[in-house]
CSV table of C-alpha atoms and ligand atoms in Angstrom, one decimal:
chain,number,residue,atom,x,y,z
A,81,UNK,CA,48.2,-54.5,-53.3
A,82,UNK,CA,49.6,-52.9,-49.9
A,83,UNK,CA,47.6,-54.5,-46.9
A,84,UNK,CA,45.7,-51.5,-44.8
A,85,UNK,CA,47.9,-51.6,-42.0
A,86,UNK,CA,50.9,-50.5,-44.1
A,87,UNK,CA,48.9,-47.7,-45.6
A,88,UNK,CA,47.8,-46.6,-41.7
A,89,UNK,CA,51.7,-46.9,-41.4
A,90,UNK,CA,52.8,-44.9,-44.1
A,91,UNK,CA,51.9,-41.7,-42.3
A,92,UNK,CA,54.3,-42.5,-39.4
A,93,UNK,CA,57.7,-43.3,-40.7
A,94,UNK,CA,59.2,-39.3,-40.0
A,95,UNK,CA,58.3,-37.2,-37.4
A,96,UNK,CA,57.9,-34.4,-39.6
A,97,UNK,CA,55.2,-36.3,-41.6
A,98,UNK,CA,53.7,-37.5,-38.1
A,99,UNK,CA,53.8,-33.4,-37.4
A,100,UNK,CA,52.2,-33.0,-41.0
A,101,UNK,CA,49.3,-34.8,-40.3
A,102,UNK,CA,48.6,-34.4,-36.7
A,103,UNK,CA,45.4,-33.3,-35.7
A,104,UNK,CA,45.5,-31.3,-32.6
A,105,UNK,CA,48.2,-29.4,-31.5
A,106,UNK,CA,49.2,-28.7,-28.2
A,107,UNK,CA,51.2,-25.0,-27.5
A,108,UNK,CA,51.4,-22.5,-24.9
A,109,UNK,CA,48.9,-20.6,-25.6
A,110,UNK,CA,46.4,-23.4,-25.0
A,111,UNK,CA,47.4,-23.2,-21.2
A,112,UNK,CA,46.1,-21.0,-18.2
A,113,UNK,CA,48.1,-21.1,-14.9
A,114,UNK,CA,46.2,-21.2,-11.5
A,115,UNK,CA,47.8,-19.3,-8.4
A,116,UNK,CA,47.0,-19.3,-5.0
A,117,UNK,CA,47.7,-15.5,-3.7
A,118,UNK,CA,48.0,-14.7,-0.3
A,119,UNK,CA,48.5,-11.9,2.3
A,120,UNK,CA,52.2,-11.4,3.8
A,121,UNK,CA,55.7,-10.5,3.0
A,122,UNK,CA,57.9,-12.6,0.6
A,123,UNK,CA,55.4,-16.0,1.5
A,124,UNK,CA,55.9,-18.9,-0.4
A,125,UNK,CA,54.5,-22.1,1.1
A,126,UNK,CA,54.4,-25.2,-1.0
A,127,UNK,CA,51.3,-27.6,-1.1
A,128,UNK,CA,52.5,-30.6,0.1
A,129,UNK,CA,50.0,-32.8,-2.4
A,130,UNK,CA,50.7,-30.2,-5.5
A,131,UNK,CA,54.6,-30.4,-5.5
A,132,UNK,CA,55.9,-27.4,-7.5
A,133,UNK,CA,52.8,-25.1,-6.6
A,134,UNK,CA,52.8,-22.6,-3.8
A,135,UNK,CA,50.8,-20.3,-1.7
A,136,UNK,CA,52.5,-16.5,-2.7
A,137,UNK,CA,52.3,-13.6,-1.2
A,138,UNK,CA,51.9,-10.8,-4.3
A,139,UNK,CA,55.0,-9.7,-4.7
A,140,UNK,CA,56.4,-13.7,-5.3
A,141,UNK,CA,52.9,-14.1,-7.3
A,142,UNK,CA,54.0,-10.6,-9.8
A,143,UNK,CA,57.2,-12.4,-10.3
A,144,UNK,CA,55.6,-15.9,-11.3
A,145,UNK,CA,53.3,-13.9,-13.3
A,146,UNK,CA,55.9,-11.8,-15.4
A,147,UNK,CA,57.6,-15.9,-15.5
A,148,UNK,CA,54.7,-17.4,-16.8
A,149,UNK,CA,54.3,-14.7,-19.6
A,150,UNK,CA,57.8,-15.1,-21.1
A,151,UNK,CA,57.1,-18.6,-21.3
A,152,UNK,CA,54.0,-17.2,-23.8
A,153,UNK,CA,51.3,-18.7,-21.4
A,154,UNK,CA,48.3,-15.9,-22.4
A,155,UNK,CA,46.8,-16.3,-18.6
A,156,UNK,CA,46.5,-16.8,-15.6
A,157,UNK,CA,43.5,-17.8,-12.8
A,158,UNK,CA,44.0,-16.3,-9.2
A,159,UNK,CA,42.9,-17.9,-6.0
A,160,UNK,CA,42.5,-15.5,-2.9
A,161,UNK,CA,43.9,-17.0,0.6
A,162,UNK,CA,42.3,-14.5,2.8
A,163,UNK,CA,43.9,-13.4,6.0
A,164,UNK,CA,40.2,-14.1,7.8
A,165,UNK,CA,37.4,-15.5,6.9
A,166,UNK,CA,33.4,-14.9,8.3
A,167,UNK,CA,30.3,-16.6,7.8
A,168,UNK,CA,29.2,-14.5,4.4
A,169,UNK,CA,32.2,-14.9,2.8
A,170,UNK,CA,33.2,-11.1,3.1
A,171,UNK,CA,36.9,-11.0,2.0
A,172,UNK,CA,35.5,-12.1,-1.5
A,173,UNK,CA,33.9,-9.0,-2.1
A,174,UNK,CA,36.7,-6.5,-0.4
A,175,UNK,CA,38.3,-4.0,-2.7
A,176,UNK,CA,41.5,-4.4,-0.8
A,177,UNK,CA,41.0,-8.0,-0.5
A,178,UNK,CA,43.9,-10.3,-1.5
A,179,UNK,CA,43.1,-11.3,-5.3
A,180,UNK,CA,42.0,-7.5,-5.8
A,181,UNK,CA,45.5,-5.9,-4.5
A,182,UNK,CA,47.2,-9.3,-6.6
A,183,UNK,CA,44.9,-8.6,-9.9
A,184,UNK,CA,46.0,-4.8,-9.6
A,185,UNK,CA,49.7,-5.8,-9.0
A,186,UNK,CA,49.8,-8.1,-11.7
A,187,UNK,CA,47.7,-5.9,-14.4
A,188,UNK,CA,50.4,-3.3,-13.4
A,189,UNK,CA,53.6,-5.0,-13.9
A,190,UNK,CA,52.1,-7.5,-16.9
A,191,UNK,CA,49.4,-5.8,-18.8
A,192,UNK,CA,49.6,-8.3,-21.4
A,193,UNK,CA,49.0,-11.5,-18.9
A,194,UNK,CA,45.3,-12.6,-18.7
A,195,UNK,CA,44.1,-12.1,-15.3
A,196,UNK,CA,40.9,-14.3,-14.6
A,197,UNK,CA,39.7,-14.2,-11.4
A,198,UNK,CA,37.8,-17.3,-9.7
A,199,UNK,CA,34.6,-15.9,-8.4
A,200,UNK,CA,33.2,-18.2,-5.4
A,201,UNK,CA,32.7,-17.6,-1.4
A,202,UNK,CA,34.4,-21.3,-0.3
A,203,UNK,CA,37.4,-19.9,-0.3
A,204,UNK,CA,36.1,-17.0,2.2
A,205,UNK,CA,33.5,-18.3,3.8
A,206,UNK,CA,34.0,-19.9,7.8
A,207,UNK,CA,32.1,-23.2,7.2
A,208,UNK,CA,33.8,-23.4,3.4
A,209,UNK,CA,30.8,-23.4,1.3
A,210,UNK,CA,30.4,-22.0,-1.9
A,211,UNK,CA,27.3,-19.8,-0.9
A,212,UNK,CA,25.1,-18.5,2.3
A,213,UNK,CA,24.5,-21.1,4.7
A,214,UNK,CA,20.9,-21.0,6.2
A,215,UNK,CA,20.6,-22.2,9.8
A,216,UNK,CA,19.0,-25.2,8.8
A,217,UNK,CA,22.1,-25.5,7.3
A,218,UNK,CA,21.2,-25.6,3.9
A,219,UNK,CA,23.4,-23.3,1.3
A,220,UNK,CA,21.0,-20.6,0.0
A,221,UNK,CA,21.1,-20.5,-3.4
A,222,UNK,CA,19.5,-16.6,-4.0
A,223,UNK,CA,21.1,-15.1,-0.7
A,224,UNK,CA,24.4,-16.1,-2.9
A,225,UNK,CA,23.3,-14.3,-5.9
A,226,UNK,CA,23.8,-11.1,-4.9
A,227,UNK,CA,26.8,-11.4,-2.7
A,228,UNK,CA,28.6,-13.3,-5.9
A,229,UNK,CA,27.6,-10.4,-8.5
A,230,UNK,CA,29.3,-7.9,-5.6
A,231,UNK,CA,32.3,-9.9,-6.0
A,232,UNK,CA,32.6,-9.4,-9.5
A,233,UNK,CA,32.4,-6.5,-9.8
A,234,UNK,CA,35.3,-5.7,-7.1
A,235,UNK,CA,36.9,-8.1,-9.1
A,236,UNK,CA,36.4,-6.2,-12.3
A,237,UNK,CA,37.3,-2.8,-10.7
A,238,UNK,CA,40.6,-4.5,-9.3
A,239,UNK,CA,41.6,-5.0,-13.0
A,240,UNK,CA,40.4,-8.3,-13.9
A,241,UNK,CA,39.7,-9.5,-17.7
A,242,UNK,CA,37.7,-12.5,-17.2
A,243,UNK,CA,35.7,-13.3,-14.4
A,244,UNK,CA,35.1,-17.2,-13.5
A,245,UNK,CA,32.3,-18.3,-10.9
A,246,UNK,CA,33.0,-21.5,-9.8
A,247,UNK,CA,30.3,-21.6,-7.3
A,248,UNK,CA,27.5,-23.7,-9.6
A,249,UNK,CA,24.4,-21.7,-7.5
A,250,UNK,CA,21.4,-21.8,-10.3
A,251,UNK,CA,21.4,-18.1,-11.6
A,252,UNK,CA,24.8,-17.2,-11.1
A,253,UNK,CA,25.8,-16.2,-14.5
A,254,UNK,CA,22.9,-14.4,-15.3
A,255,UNK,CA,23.3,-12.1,-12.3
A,256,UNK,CA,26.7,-11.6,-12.5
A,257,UNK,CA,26.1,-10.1,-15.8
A,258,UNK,CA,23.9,-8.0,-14.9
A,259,UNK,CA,25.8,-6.4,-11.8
A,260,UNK,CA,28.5,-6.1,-14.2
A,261,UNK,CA,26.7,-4.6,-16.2
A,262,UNK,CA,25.2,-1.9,-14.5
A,263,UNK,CA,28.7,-1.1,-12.9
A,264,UNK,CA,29.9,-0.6,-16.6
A,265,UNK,CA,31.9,-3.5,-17.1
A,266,UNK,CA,30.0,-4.7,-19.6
A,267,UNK,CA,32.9,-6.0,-21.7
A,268,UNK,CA,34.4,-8.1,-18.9
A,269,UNK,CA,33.4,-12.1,-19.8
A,270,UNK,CA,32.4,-14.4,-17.4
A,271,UNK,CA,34.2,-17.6,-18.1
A,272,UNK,CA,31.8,-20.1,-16.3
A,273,UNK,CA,32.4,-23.7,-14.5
A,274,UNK,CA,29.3,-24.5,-16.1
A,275,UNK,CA,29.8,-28.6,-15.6
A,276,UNK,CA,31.5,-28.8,-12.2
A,277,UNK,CA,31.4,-32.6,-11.0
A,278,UNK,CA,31.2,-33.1,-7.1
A,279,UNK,CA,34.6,-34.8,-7.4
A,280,UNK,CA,37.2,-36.2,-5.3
A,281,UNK,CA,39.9,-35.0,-7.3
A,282,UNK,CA,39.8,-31.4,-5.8
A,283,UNK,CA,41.4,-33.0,-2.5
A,284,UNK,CA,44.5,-31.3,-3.1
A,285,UNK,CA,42.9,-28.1,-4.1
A,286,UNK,CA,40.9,-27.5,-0.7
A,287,UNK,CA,44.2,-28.2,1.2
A,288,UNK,CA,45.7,-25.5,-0.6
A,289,UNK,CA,43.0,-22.9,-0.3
A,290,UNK,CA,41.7,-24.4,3.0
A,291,UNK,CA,37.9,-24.7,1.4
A,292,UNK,CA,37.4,-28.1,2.6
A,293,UNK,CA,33.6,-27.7,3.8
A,294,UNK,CA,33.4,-27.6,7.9
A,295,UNK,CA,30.3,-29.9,7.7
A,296,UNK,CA,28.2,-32.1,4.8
A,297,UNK,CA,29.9,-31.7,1.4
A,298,UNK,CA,29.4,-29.6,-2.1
A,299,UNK,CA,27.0,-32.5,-3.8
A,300,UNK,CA,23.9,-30.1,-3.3
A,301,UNK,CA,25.1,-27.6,-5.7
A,302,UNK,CA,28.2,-29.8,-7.7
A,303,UNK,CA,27.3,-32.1,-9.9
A,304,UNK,CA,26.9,-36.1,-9.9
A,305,UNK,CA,29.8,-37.4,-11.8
A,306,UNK,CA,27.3,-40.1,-13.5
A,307,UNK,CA,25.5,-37.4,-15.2
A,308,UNK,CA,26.5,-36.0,-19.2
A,309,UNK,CA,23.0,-34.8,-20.0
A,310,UNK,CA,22.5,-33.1,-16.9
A,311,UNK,CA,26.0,-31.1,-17.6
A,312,UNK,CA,24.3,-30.0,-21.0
A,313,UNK,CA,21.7,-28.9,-19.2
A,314,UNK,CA,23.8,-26.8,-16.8
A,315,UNK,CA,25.8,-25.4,-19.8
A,316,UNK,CA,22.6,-24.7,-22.1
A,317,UNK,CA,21.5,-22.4,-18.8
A,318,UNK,CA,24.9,-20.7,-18.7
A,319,UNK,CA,24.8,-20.1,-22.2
A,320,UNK,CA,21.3,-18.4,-21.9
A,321,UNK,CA,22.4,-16.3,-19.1
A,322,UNK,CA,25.2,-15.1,-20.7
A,323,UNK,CA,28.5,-17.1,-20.4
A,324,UNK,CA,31.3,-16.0,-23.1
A,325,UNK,CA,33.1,-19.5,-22.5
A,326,UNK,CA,31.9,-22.5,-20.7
A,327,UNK,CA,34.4,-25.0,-18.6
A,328,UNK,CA,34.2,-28.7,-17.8
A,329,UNK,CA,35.7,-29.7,-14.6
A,330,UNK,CA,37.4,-32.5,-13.8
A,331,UNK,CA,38.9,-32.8,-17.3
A,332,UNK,CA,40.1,-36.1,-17.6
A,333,UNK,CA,37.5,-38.4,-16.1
A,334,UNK,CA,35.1,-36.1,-17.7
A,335,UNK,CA,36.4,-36.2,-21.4
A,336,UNK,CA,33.5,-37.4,-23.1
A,337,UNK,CA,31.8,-34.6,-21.2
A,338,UNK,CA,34.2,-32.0,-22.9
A,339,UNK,CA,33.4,-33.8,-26.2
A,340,UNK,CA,29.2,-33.2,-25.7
A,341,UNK,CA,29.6,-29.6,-24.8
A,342,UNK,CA,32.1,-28.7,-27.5
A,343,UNK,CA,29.8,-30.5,-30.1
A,344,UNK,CA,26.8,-28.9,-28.8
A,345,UNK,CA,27.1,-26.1,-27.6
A,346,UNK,CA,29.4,-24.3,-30.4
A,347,UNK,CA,30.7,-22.4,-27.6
A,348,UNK,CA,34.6,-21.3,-26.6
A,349,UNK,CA,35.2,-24.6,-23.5
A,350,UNK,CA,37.5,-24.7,-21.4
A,351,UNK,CA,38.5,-28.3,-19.2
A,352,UNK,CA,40.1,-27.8,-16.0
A,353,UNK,CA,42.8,-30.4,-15.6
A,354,UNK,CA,42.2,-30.2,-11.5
A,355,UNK,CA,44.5,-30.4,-8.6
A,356,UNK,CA,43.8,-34.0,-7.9
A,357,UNK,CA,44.6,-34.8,-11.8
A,358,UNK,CA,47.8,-33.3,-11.5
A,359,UNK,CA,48.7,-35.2,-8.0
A,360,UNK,CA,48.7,-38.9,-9.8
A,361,UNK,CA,51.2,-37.4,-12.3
A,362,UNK,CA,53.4,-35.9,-10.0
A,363,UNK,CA,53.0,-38.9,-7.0
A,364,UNK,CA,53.5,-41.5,-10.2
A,365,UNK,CA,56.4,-39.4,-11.9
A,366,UNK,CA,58.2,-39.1,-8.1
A,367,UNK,CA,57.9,-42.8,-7.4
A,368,UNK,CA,59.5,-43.8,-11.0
A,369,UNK,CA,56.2,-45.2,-12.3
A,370,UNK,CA,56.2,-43.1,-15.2
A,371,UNK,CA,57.9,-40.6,-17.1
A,372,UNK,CA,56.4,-37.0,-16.3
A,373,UNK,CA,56.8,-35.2,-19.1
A,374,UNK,CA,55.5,-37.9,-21.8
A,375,UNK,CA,52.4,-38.2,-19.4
A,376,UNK,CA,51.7,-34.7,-18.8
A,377,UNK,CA,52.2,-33.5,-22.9
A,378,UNK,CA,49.5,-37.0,-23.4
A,379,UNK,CA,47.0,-35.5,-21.1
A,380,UNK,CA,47.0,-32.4,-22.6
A,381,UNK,CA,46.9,-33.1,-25.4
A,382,UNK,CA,44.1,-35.5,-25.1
A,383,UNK,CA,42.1,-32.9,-23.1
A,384,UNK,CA,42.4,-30.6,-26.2
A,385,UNK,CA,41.8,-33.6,-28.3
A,386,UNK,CA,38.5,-34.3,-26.4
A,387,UNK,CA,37.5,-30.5,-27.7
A,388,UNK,CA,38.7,-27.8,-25.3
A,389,UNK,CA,39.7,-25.1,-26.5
A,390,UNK,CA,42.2,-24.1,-23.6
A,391,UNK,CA,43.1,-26.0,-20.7
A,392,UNK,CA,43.6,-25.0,-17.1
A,393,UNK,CA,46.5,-27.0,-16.1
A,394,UNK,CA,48.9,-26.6,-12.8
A,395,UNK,CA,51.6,-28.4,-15.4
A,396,UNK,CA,51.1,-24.9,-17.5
A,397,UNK,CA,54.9,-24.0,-17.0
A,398,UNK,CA,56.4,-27.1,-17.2
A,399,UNK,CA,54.5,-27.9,-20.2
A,400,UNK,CA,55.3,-24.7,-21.5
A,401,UNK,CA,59.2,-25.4,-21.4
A,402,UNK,CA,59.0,-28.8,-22.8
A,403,UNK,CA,57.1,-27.6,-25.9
A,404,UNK,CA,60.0,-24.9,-26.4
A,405,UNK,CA,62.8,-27.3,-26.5
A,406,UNK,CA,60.6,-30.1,-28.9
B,1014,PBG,C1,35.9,-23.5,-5.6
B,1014,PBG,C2,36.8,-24.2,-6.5
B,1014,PBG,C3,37.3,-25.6,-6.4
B,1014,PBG,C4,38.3,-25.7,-7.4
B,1014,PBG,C5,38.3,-24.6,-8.2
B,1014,PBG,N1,37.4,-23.7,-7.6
B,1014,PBG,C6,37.1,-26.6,-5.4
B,1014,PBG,C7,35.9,-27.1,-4.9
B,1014,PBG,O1,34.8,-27.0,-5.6
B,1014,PBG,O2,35.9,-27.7,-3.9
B,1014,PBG,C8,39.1,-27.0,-7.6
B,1014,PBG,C9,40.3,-26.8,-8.4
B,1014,PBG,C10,41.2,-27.9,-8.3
B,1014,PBG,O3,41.0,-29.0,-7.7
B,1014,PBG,O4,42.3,-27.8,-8.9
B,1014,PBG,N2,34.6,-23.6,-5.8
């Protein structure tokens, strides 16, 4: 009689019968690709924290894009670096603003490529919140509304496919759809950061898109990373209101989160692997702690494992090449 162990065993002797039996596969087509777009001529800045990711200017980001297609990625999610910024957040909802002329440039020379567009004010706004700041200094939840649902629809106009507010003001969804609506972009999805933890892993991020607030910080309106029932509650809203496909973010301190929504929610998810997540890979894989590649394909697959659907992953390219030449 064969002890258990060898039977668990059996299973693992090839790599084809390993492949055979595997349960989640990880492919290119799982991956989106963040960019940071900015104004100016032939710009290219690295981020010192995010080594291998860069500020572009459009004509760099048009090339990355048409790069990241041919490596079968289906998408990609654009970050504006306006040339100014103002206390409402303005440049968001500019027609000619910087991820509007990069969503048009983009659409243009790689119809095929997803463009999703993150839809929040931090990045626009003086003080770096995601919303209107009162002069009490509180961030005004329904002042927000409206200004977000203008800057959807610019967005949508400009070309966009998918539309993601990352802002987490109660309502958003729900208006967003309907000022998409009535603008006749009723077939534009809103991908929604429906379980956005107040984390310290967006550190890297904020450098890069120079959103770090100017004064208190983002746990009014982000979430407490203690809380899983509260992120079903936030998702169970954005469902209501209207969200095609809901996103956990962090994605791998918040796996069991992933897990909850997936299972009870029945709804497309998406995990954002953030900027901080991919720092420890890249500080670890530089130092010669560990090997890069091994780690990176582990997390990703994990994340999927977990139940996402897609994953939002600076490592997109990368990842993308390794799984070619496997
Ligand atoms: C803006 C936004 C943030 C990220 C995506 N959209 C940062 C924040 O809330 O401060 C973080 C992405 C990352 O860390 O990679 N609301």
């Amino acid at each position: 009689m064969a002890f258990p162990q060898t039977r668990l065993r059996r299973l693992r002797a090839t790599r084809a019968l390993r492949g055979l039996v595997r349960e989640t596969h990880l492919h290119p087509a799982d991956f989106v690709y963040p960019m940071f777009v900015a104004h100016g001529l032939d710009r290219r800045e690295p981020i010192e924290a995010m080594p291998g990711i860069n500020r572009l200017s459009i004509a760099n980001a048009v090339t990355e894009a048409e790069q990241v297609a041919g490596l079968g990625i289906p998408a990609v999610l654009l970050f504006g670096i306006p040339a100014t910024k103002d206390e409402d957040g303005s440049g968001a909802w500019d027609d000619e603003g910087v991820v509007q002329l990069a969503t048009r440039a983009i659409k243009e020379a790689v119809p095929e490529l997803i463009v999703i567009t993150d839809l929040c004010l931090c990045g626009y706004t003086s003080h770096g919140h995601c919303g209107v700041v009162r002069s009490d200094g509180v961030v005004d939840n329904d002042a927000t509304l409206e200004l977000l649902a203008r800057t959807a629809v610019s967005q949508a106009r400009a070309g966009a496919d998918v539309v993601a507010p990352s802002d987490m003001m109660d309502g958003r969804v729900g208006t967003i759809r309907a000022g998409l609506d009535y603008e006749g972009y009723a077939t534009t999805p809103i991908l929604a950061y429906s379980a956005k933890f107040a984390s310290a892993f967006y550190g890297p991020f904020r450098e890069a898109a120079g959103s770090t607030p100017a004064f208190g910080d983002r746990r009014a309106y982000q979430m407490d990373p203690a809380n899983a029932e509260e992120a079903l509650r936030e998702t169970a809203l954005d469902v209501d209101e209207g969200a095609d496909i809901v996103m956990v973010k962090p994605a791998l301190p918040y796996l069991d989160v992933i897990r909850r929504v997936k299972d009870e929610t029945h709804m497309p998810v998406a995990a954002y692997n953030v900027s901080g997540e991919y720092a420890m890979i890249k500080a670890a894989a530089a130092a010669g702690y560990l090997d890069e590649r091994a780690a990176v394909l582990e997390t990703l697959t994990s994340i999927r494992r977990a139940g996402a659907d897609f994953v939002i992953t600076y490592h997109a390219k990368d990842a993308a090449r390794w799984l070619q030449e496997t």
